[in-house]
């Protein structure tokens, strides 16, 4: 997944992936975010958080923590259709540039890993995302419909 405009602040990050690692405190998912970059030290905690929120909003992820059988996973779809990112471009540019996304994500300490593959470093970090609060904010702001409205 490419974060597009979200990683415009950090052009060193070229690719991002998310993998679920179960559920943490308060039912909030734990996600391992992996960013690819030419220099490992250029990937900050802020970059990890920004890409985690962007991925949960527009990409979704697979949670592989509850595997009962070989290669099983639970898919978590994106909160928002990817085409709404451009439809609400001003809203999301403000959301990410103002730093509002940081209130919905917490870095889990001592989980950062760096692996080199060819000329690219893959920097991974586990984060916990407050998806219920994020969903509530998007509903309040009129970006997505409430789950209570039905189909």
CSV table of C-alpha atoms in Angstrom, one decimal:
chain,number,residue,atom,x,y,z
A,1,UNK,CA,0.0,0.0,0.0
A,2,UNK,CA,1.3,3.4,-0.8
A,3,UNK,CA,0.2,6.2,1.5
A,4,UNK,CA,0.2,8.7,-1.3
A,5,UNK,CA,-0.2,12.3,-0.1
A,6,UNK,CA,0.0,11.1,3.5
A,7,UNK,CA,3.7,10.4,3.2
A,8,UNK,CA,4.4,13.5,1.2
A,9,UNK,CA,6.1,14.9,4.4
A,10,UNK,CA,8.4,11.9,4.4
A,11,UNK,CA,9.4,11.0,0.8
A,12,UNK,CA,11.8,8.4,2.1
A,13,UNK,CA,8.8,6.0,3.0
A,14,UNK,CA,7.9,4.3,-0.3
A,15,UNK,CA,5.6,1.4,0.8
A,16,UNK,CA,3.5,0.5,3.8
A,17,UNK,CA,1.8,-2.7,5.0
A,18,UNK,CA,-0.4,-3.5,8.0
A,19,UNK,CA,-0.9,-6.8,9.7
A,20,UNK,CA,-3.3,-7.3,12.7
A,21,UNK,CA,-1.9,-8.8,15.9
A,22,UNK,CA,-5.0,-9.2,17.9
A,23,UNK,CA,-6.9,-7.0,20.3
A,24,UNK,CA,-5.5,-4.9,23.1
A,25,UNK,CA,-7.0,-2.8,25.9
A,26,UNK,CA,-10.6,-1.7,25.4
A,27,UNK,CA,-11.1,-3.8,22.3
A,28,UNK,CA,-8.7,-1.7,20.3
A,29,UNK,CA,-6.8,-3.6,17.6
A,30,UNK,CA,-3.1,-4.0,17.6
A,31,UNK,CA,-1.5,-3.5,14.2
A,32,UNK,CA,2.0,-4.0,13.0
A,33,UNK,CA,2.9,-1.3,10.5
A,34,UNK,CA,5.8,-1.9,8.2
A,35,UNK,CA,7.3,1.0,6.2
A,36,UNK,CA,9.9,0.6,3.5
A,37,UNK,CA,12.5,3.3,3.2
A,38,UNK,CA,16.0,3.7,1.8
A,39,UNK,CA,17.3,4.8,5.3
A,40,UNK,CA,15.9,3.2,8.4
A,41,UNK,CA,16.6,6.2,10.6
A,42,UNK,CA,14.3,8.4,8.4
A,43,UNK,CA,11.2,6.5,9.5
A,44,UNK,CA,9.9,8.2,12.6
A,45,UNK,CA,7.2,7.1,15.1
A,46,UNK,CA,5.0,9.9,13.6
A,47,UNK,CA,5.4,8.3,10.2
A,48,UNK,CA,4.4,4.9,11.6
A,49,UNK,CA,1.3,6.4,13.3
A,50,UNK,CA,0.2,8.4,10.2
A,51,UNK,CA,0.5,5.3,8.0
A,52,UNK,CA,-1.4,3.1,10.5
A,53,UNK,CA,-4.3,5.5,10.6
A,54,UNK,CA,-4.3,5.9,6.8
A,55,UNK,CA,-4.2,2.2,6.3
A,56,UNK,CA,-7.1,1.5,8.7
A,57,UNK,CA,-9.1,4.3,7.1
A,58,UNK,CA,-8.6,3.5,3.4
A,59,UNK,CA,-7.0,0.1,3.1
A,60,UNK,CA,-8.0,-2.3,5.9
A,61,UNK,CA,-5.9,-5.1,7.2
A,62,UNK,CA,-5.8,-8.8,7.9
A,63,UNK,CA,-5.6,-10.0,11.5
A,64,UNK,CA,-3.5,-13.2,11.7
A,65,UNK,CA,-3.5,-13.6,15.4
A,66,UNK,CA,-6.5,-15.8,15.8
A,67,UNK,CA,-5.4,-18.5,13.3
A,68,UNK,CA,-7.1,-21.8,14.1
A,69,UNK,CA,-5.9,-23.4,10.9
A,70,UNK,CA,-3.0,-23.0,8.7
A,71,UNK,CA,-2.9,-19.6,6.8
A,72,UNK,CA,-6.2,-18.5,8.3
A,73,UNK,CA,-6.9,-14.8,8.9
A,74,UNK,CA,-9.7,-12.4,9.6
A,75,UNK,CA,-10.1,-9.5,7.3
A,76,UNK,CA,-10.9,-6.0,8.6
A,77,UNK,CA,-12.2,-3.8,5.9
A,78,UNK,CA,-11.4,-0.2,5.5
A,79,UNK,CA,-13.5,2.3,7.4
A,80,UNK,CA,-14.0,4.4,4.3
A,81,UNK,CA,-14.1,3.7,0.6
A,82,UNK,CA,-10.8,4.7,-1.0
A,83,UNK,CA,-12.6,7.0,-3.5
A,84,UNK,CA,-13.8,9.2,-0.5
A,85,UNK,CA,-10.2,10.1,0.2
A,86,UNK,CA,-10.2,12.4,-2.9
A,87,UNK,CA,-13.8,13.5,-2.3
A,88,UNK,CA,-13.0,14.7,1.2
A,89,UNK,CA,-9.4,15.7,0.4
A,90,UNK,CA,-9.5,19.0,2.3
A,91,UNK,CA,-10.8,17.2,5.4
A,92,UNK,CA,-8.2,14.5,5.4
A,93,UNK,CA,-5.3,16.9,4.5
A,94,UNK,CA,-6.3,18.9,7.6
A,95,UNK,CA,-6.8,15.8,9.7
A,96,UNK,CA,-3.3,14.5,8.9
A,97,UNK,CA,-1.3,17.8,8.8
A,98,UNK,CA,-2.8,19.1,12.0
A,99,UNK,CA,-1.8,16.0,13.8
A,100,UNK,CA,-5.3,15.1,14.9
A,101,UNK,CA,-4.7,11.5,13.9
A,102,UNK,CA,-2.2,11.1,16.8
A,103,UNK,CA,-5.1,11.1,19.3
A,104,UNK,CA,-6.3,7.7,17.9
A,105,UNK,CA,-3.0,5.7,17.9
A,106,UNK,CA,-0.5,4.6,20.6
A,107,UNK,CA,2.9,3.2,19.9
A,108,UNK,CA,3.7,0.0,21.7
A,109,UNK,CA,7.1,0.4,23.2
A,110,UNK,CA,10.0,-2.0,22.4
A,111,UNK,CA,8.4,-3.4,19.3
A,112,UNK,CA,10.4,-1.6,16.6
A,113,UNK,CA,12.2,-3.9,14.2
A,114,UNK,CA,14.4,-3.1,11.3
A,115,UNK,CA,15.2,-5.5,8.5
A,116,UNK,CA,17.3,-4.9,5.4
A,117,UNK,CA,16.2,-6.4,2.1
A,118,UNK,CA,18.5,-5.4,-0.8
A,119,UNK,CA,18.8,-1.6,-0.7
A,120,UNK,CA,15.6,-1.1,1.2
A,121,UNK,CA,15.0,-1.1,5.0
A,122,UNK,CA,11.7,-2.4,6.3
A,123,UNK,CA,10.9,-0.7,9.6
A,124,UNK,CA,8.1,-2.4,11.7
A,125,UNK,CA,6.4,-1.1,14.8
A,126,UNK,CA,3.3,-2.3,16.7
A,127,UNK,CA,0.7,0.3,17.4
A,128,UNK,CA,-2.7,0.2,19.0
A,129,UNK,CA,-5.5,2.1,17.2
A,130,UNK,CA,-8.6,3.4,18.8
A,131,UNK,CA,-10.9,2.5,15.9
A,132,UNK,CA,-14.2,3.0,17.8
A,133,UNK,CA,-13.3,6.6,18.7
A,134,UNK,CA,-12.0,7.2,15.1
A,135,UNK,CA,-15.3,5.9,13.7
A,136,UNK,CA,-17.3,8.1,16.1
A,137,UNK,CA,-15.3,11.2,15.0
A,138,UNK,CA,-15.9,10.4,11.3
A,139,UNK,CA,-19.6,9.8,11.9
A,140,UNK,CA,-19.9,13.1,13.8
A,141,UNK,CA,-18.1,15.0,11.0
A,142,UNK,CA,-20.4,13.5,8.4
A,143,UNK,CA,-17.7,11.5,6.5
A,144,UNK,CA,-19.2,8.1,7.2
A,145,UNK,CA,-22.7,6.9,8.2
A,146,UNK,CA,-23.4,5.6,11.6
A,147,UNK,CA,-23.8,1.8,12.0
A,148,UNK,CA,-27.1,2.6,13.7
A,149,UNK,CA,-28.6,4.0,10.6
A,150,UNK,CA,-29.0,0.5,9.0
A,151,UNK,CA,-28.7,-0.4,5.4
